[in-house]
Amino acid sequence: RVKTVLSTLSPDDRDRVQTWFGYLRNWENDPFVKSQSAELDVQGRPVYMFRTSTDIRIFYTVDVQTNTLRVIDLATKETILSSGGVSAGAP
């Protein structure tokens, strides 16, 4: 799913997303990632939404036992809002 969304982005947006993935790799030690992420409850499990500097949002999960972050989706704010969206605080 993530690869599919990446393929629809412009080259500049793909480069930005790759940079944000780099931030997420160091999520446990990066206060910026934590401050830009909102915790959501999705079917009883925590999913996080990373608010980027553009309209792209990165959704991920964290397994604290294995210290693993997994990106599960990318979406634009427009897509989120048009699909009924998620309410997660500030834009």
Coordinates of N, CA and C in Angstrom, one line a residue:
R1 N 0.8 -1.2 0.0 CA 0.0 0.0 0.0 C 0.9 1.3 0.0
V2 N 1.9 1.3 0.8 CA 2.8 2.4 0.9 C 3.5 2.6 -0.4
K3 N 4.0 1.5 -1.0 CA 4.6 1.6 -2.3 C 3.7 2.2 -3.4
T4 N 2.4 1.8 -3.3 CA 1.5 2.3 -4.3 C 1.3 3.8 -4.2
V5 N 1.1 4.3 -3.0 CA 1.0 5.7 -2.8 C 2.2 6.4 -3.2
L6 N 3.4 5.9 -2.8 CA 4.7 6.5 -3.2 C 4.8 6.7 -4.7
S7 N 4.3 5.7 -5.5 CA 4.4 5.8 -6.9 C 3.5 6.9 -7.5
T8 N 2.5 7.3 -6.8 CA 1.6 8.4 -7.3 C 2.1 9.8 -7.0
L9 N 3.2 9.9 -6.1 CA 3.7 11.2 -5.7 C 4.6 11.8 -6.7
S10 N 4.8 13.1 -6.7 CA 5.8 13.7 -7.5 C 7.2 13.3 -7.0
P11 N 8.2 13.5 -7.9 CA 9.6 13.2 -7.4 C 10.0 14.0 -6.2
D12 N 9.6 15.2 -6.1 CA 9.9 16.0 -4.9 C 9.2 15.5 -3.7
D13 N 7.9 15.1 -3.8 CA 7.2 14.6 -2.6 C 7.8 13.2 -2.2
R14 N 8.2 12.4 -3.2 CA 8.9 11.1 -2.8 C 10.1 11.3 -2.1
D15 N 10.9 12.3 -2.5 CA 12.2 12.7 -1.8 C 11.9 13.1 -0.4
R16 N 10.8 13.9 -0.2 CA 10.4 14.4 1.1 C 10.0 13.2 2.0
V17 N 9.2 12.4 1.5 CA 8.8 11.2 2.2 C 9.9 10.4 2.7
Q18 N 10.9 10.2 1.8 CA 12.1 9.4 2.2 C 12.9 10.1 3.3
T19 N 12.9 11.4 3.3 CA 13.5 12.2 4.4 C 12.7 11.9 5.7
W20 N 11.4 12.0 5.6 CA 10.6 11.8 6.8 C 10.7 10.3 7.3
F21 N 10.9 9.4 6.4 CA 11.2 8.0 6.9 C 12.5 8.0 7.7
G22 N 13.4 8.7 7.3 CA 14.7 8.8 8.0 C 14.5 9.3 9.4
Y23 N 13.6 10.4 9.6 CA 13.3 10.8 10.9 C 12.6 9.7 11.7
L24 N 11.7 9.0 11.1 CA 11.0 7.9 11.8 C 11.9 6.8 12.2
R25 N 13.0 6.6 11.5 CA 13.9 5.5 11.9 C 14.5 5.7 13.3
N26 N 14.6 7.0 13.7 CA 15.1 7.3 15.0 C 14.0 7.8 15.9
W27 N 12.8 7.3 15.7 CA 11.6 7.8 16.5 C 11.8 7.8 18.0
E28 N 12.4 6.8 18.6 CA 12.5 6.8 20.0 C 13.3 7.9 20.6
N29 N 14.3 8.5 19.8 CA 15.1 9.5 20.3 C 14.9 10.9 19.7
D30 N 13.8 11.0 18.9 CA 13.6 12.2 18.1 C 12.4 13.0 18.7
P31 N 12.6 14.1 19.4 CA 11.5 14.8 20.0 C 10.6 15.4 18.9
F32 N 11.2 15.7 17.7 CA 10.4 16.3 16.6 C 9.3 15.3 16.1
V33 N 9.8 14.0 16.0 CA 8.8 13.0 15.5 C 7.7 12.9 16.5
K34 N 8.1 12.8 17.8 CA 7.0 12.7 18.8 C 6.1 13.9 18.9
S35 N 6.6 15.1 18.7 CA 5.8 16.3 18.7 C 4.8 16.4 17.5
Q36 N 5.2 15.8 16.4 CA 4.5 15.9 15.2 C 3.6 14.6 15.0
S37 N 3.6 13.7 15.9 CA 2.8 12.5 15.8 C 1.6 12.6 16.7
A38 N 0.4 12.1 16.2 CA -0.8 12.0 17.0 C -1.1 10.5 17.2
E39 N -1.5 10.1 18.4 CA -1.9 8.8 18.6 C -3.3 8.6 18.3
L40 N -3.7 7.6 17.5 CA -5.0 7.3 17.2 C -5.4 5.9 17.7
D41 N -6.6 5.7 17.9 CA -7.1 4.3 18.3 C -7.7 3.7 17.1
V42 N -7.1 2.7 16.6 CA -7.7 2.0 15.4 C -8.0 0.6 15.8
Q43 N -9.2 0.3 15.9 CA -9.7 -1.1 16.3 C -8.9 -1.6 17.5
G44 N -8.8 -0.7 18.5 CA -8.3 -1.1 19.8 C -6.8 -1.2 19.9
R45 N -6.1 -0.7 18.8 CA -4.6 -0.7 18.9 C -4.1 0.7 18.5
P46 N -3.0 1.1 19.1 CA -2.5 2.4 18.8 C -1.9 2.5 17.4
V47 N -2.3 3.5 16.7 CA -1.7 3.8 15.4 C -1.3 5.3 15.5
Y48 N -0.2 5.7 14.9 CA 0.3 7.0 15.0 C 0.2 7.7 13.6
M49 N -0.1 9.0 13.6 CA -0.1 9.8 12.4 C 1.0 10.8 12.5
F50 N 1.9 10.8 11.7 CA 3.0 11.8 11.6 C 2.6 12.9 10.7
R51 N 2.5 14.1 11.2 CA 2.1 15.3 10.5 C 3.3 15.9 9.8
T52 N 3.4 15.8 8.5 CA 4.6 16.3 7.8 C 4.4 17.8 7.6
S53 N 5.4 18.4 6.9 CA 5.3 19.9 6.6 C 4.5 20.1 5.4
T54 N 4.0 19.1 4.7 CA 3.1 19.2 3.6 C 1.8 18.6 4.0
D55 N 0.9 18.3 3.0 CA -0.4 17.7 3.3 C -0.3 16.2 3.4
I56 N 0.9 15.6 3.3 CA 1.1 14.2 3.4 C 1.1 13.8 4.9
R57 N 0.4 12.7 5.2 CA 0.4 12.2 6.6 C 0.9 10.7 6.5
I58 N 1.8 10.4 7.4 CA 2.4 9.0 7.5 C 1.8 8.3 8.7
F59 N 1.2 7.2 8.5 CA 0.6 6.4 9.5 C 1.5 5.2 9.8
Y60 N 1.8 5.0 11.1 CA 2.7 3.9 11.6 C 2.3 3.3 12.9
T61 N 2.8 2.2 13.1 CA 2.6 1.5 14.4 C 4.0 1.3 15.0
V62 N 4.0 1.1 16.3 CA 5.3 0.9 17.1 C 5.1 -0.4 17.9
D63 N 6.0 -1.3 17.8 CA 6.1 -2.5 18.7 C 7.2 -2.2 19.7
V64 N 6.8 -1.9 20.9 CA 7.8 -1.5 21.9 C 8.6 -2.7 22.4
Q65 N 8.0 -3.9 22.3 CA 8.8 -5.1 22.7 C 10.0 -5.3 21.8
T66 N 9.8 -5.1 20.5 CA 10.9 -5.3 19.5 C 11.6 -4.0 19.1
N67 N 11.0 -2.9 19.6 CA 11.5 -1.5 19.3 C 11.5 -1.3 17.7
T68 N 10.3 -1.7 17.1 CA 10.2 -1.6 15.7 C 9.0 -0.7 15.3
L69 N 9.3 0.2 14.4 CA 8.3 1.1 13.8 C 8.0 0.6 12.4
R70 N 6.7 0.5 12.1 CA 6.3 0.0 10.8 C 5.3 1.0 10.2
V71 N 5.7 1.5 9.0 CA 4.8 2.4 8.3 C 3.8 1.6 7.6
I72 N 2.5 2.0 7.9 CA 1.4 1.2 7.3 C 0.6 1.9 6.3
D73 N 0.7 3.2 6.2 CA 0.0 4.0 5.1 C 0.5 5.4 5.0
L74 N 0.3 5.9 3.8 CA 0.5 7.3 3.5 C -0.8 7.9 3.0
A75 N -1.1 9.1 3.3 CA -2.3 9.7 2.7 C -2.2 11.2 2.8
T76 N -2.9 11.9 1.9 CA -2.9 13.4 1.9 C -4.1 13.8 2.8
K77 N -4.0 15.0 3.4 CA -5.1 15.5 4.2 C -6.4 15.4 3.4
E78 N -6.3 15.8 2.1 CA -7.5 15.8 1.3 C -8.2 14.4 1.2
T79 N -7.3 13.4 1.0 CA -7.8 12.0 1.0 C -8.5 11.6 2.3
I80 N -7.8 12.0 3.4 CA -8.4 11.6 4.7 C -9.7 12.3 4.9
L81 N -9.8 13.6 4.6 CA -11.1 14.3 4.8 C -12.2 13.8 3.9
S82 N -11.8 13.4 2.7 CA -12.9 13.0 1.7 C -13.4 11.6 2.1
S83 N -12.6 10.8 2.8 CA -13.0 9.4 3.2 C -13.7 9.3 4.5
G84 N -14.0 10.5 5.1 CA -14.6 10.4 6.4 C -13.6 10.7 7.5
G85 N -12.3 10.5 7.2 CA -11.2 10.9 8.0 C -11.1 10.4 9.4
V86 N -10.1 10.9 10.0 CA -9.8 10.7 11.4 C -9.6 12.0 12.1
S87 N -10.1 12.1 13.3 CA -9.9 13.4 14.0 C -8.7 13.1 14.9
A88 N -7.7 14.0 14.7 CA -6.4 13.8 15.5 C -5.8 15.1 15.9
G89 N -6.6 16.0 16.4 CA -6.0 17.2 16.9 C -5.7 18.2 15.8
A90 N -4.6 19.0 16.1 CA -4.2 20.0 15.2 C -3.8 19.5 13.9
P91 N -4.0 20.3 12.8 CA -3.6 19.8 11.5 C -2.1 19.7 11.3

